[in-house]
XYZ file of C-alpha atoms in Angstrom:
345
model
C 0.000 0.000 0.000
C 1.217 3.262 -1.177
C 1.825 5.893 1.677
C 1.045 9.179 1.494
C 3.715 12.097 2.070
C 2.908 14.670 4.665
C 2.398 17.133 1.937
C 0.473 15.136 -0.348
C -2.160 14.776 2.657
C -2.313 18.498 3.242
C -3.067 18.557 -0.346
C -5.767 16.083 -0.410
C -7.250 17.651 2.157
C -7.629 20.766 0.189
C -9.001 19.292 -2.352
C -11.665 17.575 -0.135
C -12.629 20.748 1.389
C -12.469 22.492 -2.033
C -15.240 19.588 -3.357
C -17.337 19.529 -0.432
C -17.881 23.299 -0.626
C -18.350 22.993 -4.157
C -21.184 20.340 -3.392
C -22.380 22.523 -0.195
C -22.916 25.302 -3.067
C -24.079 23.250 -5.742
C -27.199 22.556 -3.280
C -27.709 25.892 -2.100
C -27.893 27.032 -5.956
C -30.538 23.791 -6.719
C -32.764 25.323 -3.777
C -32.563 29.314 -5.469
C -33.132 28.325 -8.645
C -36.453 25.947 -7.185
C -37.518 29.427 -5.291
C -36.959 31.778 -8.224
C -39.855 34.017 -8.911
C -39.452 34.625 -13.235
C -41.442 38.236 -14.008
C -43.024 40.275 -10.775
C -42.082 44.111 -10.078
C -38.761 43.910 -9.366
C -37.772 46.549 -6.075
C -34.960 48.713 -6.057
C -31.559 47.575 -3.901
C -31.098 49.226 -0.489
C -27.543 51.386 -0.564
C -25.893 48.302 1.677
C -26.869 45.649 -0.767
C -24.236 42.566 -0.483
C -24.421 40.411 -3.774
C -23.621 36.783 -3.243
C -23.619 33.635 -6.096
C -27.195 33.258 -5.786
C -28.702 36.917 -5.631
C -29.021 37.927 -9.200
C -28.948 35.296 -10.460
C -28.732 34.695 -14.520
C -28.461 31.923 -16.348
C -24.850 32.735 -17.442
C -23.686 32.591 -13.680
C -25.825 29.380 -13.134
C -23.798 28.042 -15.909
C -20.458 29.357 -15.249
C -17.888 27.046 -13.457
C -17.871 26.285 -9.795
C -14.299 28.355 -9.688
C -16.214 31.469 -11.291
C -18.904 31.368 -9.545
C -18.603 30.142 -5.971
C -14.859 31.722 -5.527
C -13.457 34.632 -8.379
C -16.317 36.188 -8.753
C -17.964 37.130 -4.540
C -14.242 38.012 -3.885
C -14.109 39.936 -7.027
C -17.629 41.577 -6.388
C -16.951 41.380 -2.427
C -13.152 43.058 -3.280
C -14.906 46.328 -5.518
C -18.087 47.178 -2.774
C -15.789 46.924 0.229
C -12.664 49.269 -1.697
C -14.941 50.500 -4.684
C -11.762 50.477 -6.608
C -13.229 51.462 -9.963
C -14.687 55.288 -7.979
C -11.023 55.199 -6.698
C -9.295 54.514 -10.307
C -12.140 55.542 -12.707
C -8.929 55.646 -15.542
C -8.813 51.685 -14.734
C -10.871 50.287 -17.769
C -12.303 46.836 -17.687
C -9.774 45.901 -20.716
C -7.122 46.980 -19.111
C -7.694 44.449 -16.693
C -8.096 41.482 -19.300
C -4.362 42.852 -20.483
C -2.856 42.803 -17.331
C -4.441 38.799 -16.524
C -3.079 38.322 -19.841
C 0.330 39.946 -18.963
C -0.059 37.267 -15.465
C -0.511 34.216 -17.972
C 2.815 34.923 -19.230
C 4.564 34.894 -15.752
C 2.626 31.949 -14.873
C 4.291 30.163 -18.150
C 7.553 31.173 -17.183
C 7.190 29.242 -13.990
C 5.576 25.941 -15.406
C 8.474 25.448 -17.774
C 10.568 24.852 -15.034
C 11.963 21.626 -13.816
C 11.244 22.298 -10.174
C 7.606 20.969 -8.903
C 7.062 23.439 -6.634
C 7.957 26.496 -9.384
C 5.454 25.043 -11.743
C 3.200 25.055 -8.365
C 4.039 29.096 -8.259
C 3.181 29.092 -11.783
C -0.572 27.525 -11.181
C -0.810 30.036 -8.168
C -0.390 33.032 -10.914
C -2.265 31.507 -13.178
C -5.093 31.611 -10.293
C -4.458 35.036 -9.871
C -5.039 35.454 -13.814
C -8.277 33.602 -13.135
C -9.495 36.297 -10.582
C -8.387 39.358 -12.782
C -10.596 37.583 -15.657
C -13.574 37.345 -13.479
C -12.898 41.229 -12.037
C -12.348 42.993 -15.561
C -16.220 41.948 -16.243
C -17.244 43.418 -12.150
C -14.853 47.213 -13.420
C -16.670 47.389 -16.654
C -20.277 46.762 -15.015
C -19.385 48.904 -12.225
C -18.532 51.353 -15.005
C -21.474 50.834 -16.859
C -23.766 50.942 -13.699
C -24.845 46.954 -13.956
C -23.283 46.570 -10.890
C -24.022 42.917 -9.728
C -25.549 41.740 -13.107
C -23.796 39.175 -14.514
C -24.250 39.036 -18.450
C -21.982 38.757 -21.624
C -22.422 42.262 -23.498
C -21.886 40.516 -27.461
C -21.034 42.136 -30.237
C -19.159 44.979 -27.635
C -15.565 45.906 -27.726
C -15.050 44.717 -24.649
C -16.460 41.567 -25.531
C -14.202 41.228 -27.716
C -10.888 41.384 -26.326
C -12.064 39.804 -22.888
C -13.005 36.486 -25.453
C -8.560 36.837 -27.239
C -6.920 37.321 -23.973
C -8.754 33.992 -22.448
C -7.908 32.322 -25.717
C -4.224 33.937 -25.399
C -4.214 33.108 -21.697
C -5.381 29.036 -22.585
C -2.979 29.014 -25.578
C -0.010 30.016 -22.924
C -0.617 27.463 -20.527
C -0.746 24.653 -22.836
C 2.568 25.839 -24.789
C 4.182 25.720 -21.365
C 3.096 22.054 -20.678
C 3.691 21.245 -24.229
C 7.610 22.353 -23.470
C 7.879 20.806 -20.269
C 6.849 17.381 -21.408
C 8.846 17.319 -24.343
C 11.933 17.919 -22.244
C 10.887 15.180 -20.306
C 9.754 12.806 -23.199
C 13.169 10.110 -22.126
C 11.486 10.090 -18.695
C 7.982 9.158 -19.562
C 9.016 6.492 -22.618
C 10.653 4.804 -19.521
C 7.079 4.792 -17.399
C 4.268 1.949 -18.882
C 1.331 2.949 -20.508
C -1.200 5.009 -18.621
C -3.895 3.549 -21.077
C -5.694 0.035 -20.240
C -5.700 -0.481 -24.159
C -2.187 -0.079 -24.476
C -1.691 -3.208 -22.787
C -1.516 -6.827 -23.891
C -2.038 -10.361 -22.230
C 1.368 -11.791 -20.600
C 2.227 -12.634 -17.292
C 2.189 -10.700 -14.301
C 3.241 -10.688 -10.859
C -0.659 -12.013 -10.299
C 0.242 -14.545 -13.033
C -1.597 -14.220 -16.476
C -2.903 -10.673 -17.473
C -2.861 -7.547 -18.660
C 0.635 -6.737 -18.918
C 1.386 -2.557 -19.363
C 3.161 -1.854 -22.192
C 6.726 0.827 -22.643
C 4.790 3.724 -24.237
C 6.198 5.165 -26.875
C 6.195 9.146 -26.598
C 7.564 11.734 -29.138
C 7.078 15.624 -29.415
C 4.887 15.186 -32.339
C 2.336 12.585 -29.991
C 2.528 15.280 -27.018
C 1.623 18.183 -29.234
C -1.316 16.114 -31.480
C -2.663 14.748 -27.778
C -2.647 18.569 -26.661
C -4.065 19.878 -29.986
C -6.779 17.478 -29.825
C -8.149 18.795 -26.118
C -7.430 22.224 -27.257
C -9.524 22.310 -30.345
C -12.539 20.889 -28.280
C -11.954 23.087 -25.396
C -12.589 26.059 -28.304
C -15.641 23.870 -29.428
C -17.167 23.608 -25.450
C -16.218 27.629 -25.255
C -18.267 28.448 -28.095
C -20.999 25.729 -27.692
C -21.373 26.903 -23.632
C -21.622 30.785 -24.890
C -24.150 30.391 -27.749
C -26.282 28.028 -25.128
C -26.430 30.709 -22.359
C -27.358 33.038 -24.619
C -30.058 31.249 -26.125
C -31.386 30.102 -22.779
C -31.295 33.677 -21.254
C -33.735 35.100 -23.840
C -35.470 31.833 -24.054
C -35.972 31.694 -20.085
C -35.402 35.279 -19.204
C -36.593 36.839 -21.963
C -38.530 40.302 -20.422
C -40.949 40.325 -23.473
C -42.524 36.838 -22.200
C -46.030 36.948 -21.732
C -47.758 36.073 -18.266
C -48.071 32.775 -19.022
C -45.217 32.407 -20.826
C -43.471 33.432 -17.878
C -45.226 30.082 -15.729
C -44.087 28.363 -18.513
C -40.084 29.658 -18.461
C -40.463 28.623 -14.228
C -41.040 25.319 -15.472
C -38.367 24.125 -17.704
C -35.795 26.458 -15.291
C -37.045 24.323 -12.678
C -36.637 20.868 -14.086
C -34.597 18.340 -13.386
C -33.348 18.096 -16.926
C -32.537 21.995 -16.523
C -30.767 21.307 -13.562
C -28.491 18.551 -15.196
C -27.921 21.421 -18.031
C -26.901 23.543 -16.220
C -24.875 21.345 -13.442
C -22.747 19.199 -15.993
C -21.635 22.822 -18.329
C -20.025 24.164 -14.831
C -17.734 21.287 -15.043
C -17.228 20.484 -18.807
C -17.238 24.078 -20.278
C -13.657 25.327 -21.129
C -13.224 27.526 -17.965
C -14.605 24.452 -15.724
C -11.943 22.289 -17.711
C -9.047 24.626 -17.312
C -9.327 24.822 -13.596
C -9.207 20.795 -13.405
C -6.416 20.908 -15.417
C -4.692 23.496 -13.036
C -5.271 21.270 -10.167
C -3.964 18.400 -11.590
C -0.703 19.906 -12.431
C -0.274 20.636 -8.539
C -0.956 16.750 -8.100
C 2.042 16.444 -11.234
C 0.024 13.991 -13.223
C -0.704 16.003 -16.601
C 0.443 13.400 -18.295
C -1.724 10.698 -16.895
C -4.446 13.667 -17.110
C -3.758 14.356 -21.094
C -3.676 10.684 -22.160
C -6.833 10.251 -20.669
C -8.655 13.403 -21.655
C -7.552 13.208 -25.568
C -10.433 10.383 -26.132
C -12.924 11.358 -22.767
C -13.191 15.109 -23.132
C -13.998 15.592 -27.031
C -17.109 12.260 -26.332
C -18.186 14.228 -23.281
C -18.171 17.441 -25.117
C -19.637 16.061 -28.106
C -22.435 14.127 -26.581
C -23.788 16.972 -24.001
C -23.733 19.327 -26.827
C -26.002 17.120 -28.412
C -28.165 16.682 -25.676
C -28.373 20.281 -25.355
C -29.556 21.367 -28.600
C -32.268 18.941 -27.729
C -33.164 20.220 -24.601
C -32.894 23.679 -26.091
C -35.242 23.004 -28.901
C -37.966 20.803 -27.157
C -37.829 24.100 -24.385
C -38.770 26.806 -27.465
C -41.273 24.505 -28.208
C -42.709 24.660 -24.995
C -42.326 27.856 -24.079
C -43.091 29.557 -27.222
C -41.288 32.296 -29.339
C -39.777 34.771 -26.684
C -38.693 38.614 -28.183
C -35.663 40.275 -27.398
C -36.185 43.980 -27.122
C -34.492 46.123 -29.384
C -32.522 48.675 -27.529
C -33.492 52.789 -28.963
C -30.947 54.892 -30.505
């Protein structure tokens, strides 16, 4: 039985606690959505207002990852009412934020090509920081805009814009930096067996006859195709998670819905099949992805991780995109054609 190092415990631990608040969230955020009124007169904030992940809620933040949600943005949001930074620094524009997280992805690089463990461990803690300056560029440019605590995608904007090449910039940085780091160690892992159960063959074992791990055969060329392959679909899930949320806030908070379109909108947000929606995209959507990915480089098994992902991620992605478009058409269906106002010049 393998034993655990003292600092592999503390990190377990983490991660336990890290899940189990997760899961602690992921309930309380089942129990608002059940108790969300859709339409009504909706009353003005008092001046001490406190936003937390379930007040104002949209469908956007219901779909966004458990990092985004539950952690970057209340600190972010939490971080602007207690110092309201942006009334401090009103020059401070929200895409001068998503250059300076973008500036942070590149320090975070530097440190993940290194050697060291616990220097690529620095570099995940910048790239966290990155993570939170992503999540506040969108709380300066609502605060502003005076949306303060609204949590929406503004498309077609400027803003928009560069928020969506920085993350790709940002994504595209930390893969190039595992890329290099694995093809300087490509003699150590052709030396380690196969991570894959199909890349084994019968022989005998210690056990006696079996499946018998085969040396796996790694080149630059495999790492890069293997790393390719999870980026392209990680593109796919970004796009696929942002034209969904859209679609489902007009389609389910759409404020041209009749009265009893409106009873109709509480009852697909409500159902169980909404639920699963909405629960499975905050873990497969590129954001939800890249934090797992972050996490398992502190654990040092990205190459365990990338073997594995290169034929699980792009079915996953595939199949609940599928299931989606389903869901999202049978819920028109129901609900009826909802209008999105036109904004006046």
């Amino acid at each position: 039985m393998m034993m655990l190092s003292s600092e592999n415990k503390i990190l377990y631990f983490g991660l336990a606690t890290l899940l189990l608040y997760f899961l602690s969230m992921d309930i309380m955020l089942y129990q608002t959505i059940q108790l969300k009124v859709i339409g009504g007169v909706k009353l003005p904030k008092p001046k001490d207002y406190t936003p937390t992940p379930f007040t104002d809620l949209t469908v956007k933040l219901a779909c966004s990852d458990h990092w985004v949600h539950f952690v970057y943005m209340p600190s972010a949001e939490l971080f602007e009412s207690s110092t309201n930074f942006s009334g401090h620094f009103p020059w401070v524009t929200a895409n001068m934020v998503s250059f300076t997280h973008l500036a942070t992805a590149i320090i975070s690089g530097k440190f993940m090509l290194s050697d060291d463990l616990n220097m690529r461990r620095m570099g995940i803690f910048f790239f966290y920081i990155r993570n939170w300056l992503d999540a506040f560029d969108g709380v300066v440019y609502r605060a502003h805009a005076h949306k303060k605590h609204y949590f929406e995608s503004v498309r077609g904007s400027l803003g928009y814009l560069v928020d969506a090449i920085t993350d790709t910039a940002a994504t595209a940085i930390l893969f190039f930096a595992v890329l290099f780091w694995l093809r300087r160690n490509v003699s150590r892992l052709c030396k380690e067996s196969s991570v894959l159960p199909f890349d084994s063959k019968i022989g005998l074992t210690e056990n006696g006859i079996g499946l018998k791990p085969m040396p796996q055969v790694v080149t630059g060329k495999i790492i890069f195709f293997k790393l390719l392959t999870i980026g392209i679909f990680i593109f796919l899930s970004s796009g696929c998670w942002d034209k969904f949320v859209h679609e489902y806030e007009v389609l389910l908070m759409g404020p041209e819905a009749t009265a009893q379109q409106q009873v109709l909108q509480s009852d697909v947000l409500k159902s169980s099949a909404m639920w699963m929606i909405i629960w499975i995209w905050k873990i497969i959507c590129a954001q939800g992805f890249i934090e797992i990915f972050l996490i398992i480089i502190i654990f040092d098994k990205v190459w365990e991780f990338i073997c594995w992902m290169q034929y699980i991620y792009p079915v996953v992605v595939i199949v609940f995109c599928v299931i989606t478009e389903i869901h999202l058409h049978s819920s028109m269906a129901y609900i009826g054609h909802v209008s999105v106002p036109t904004k006046k010049s």
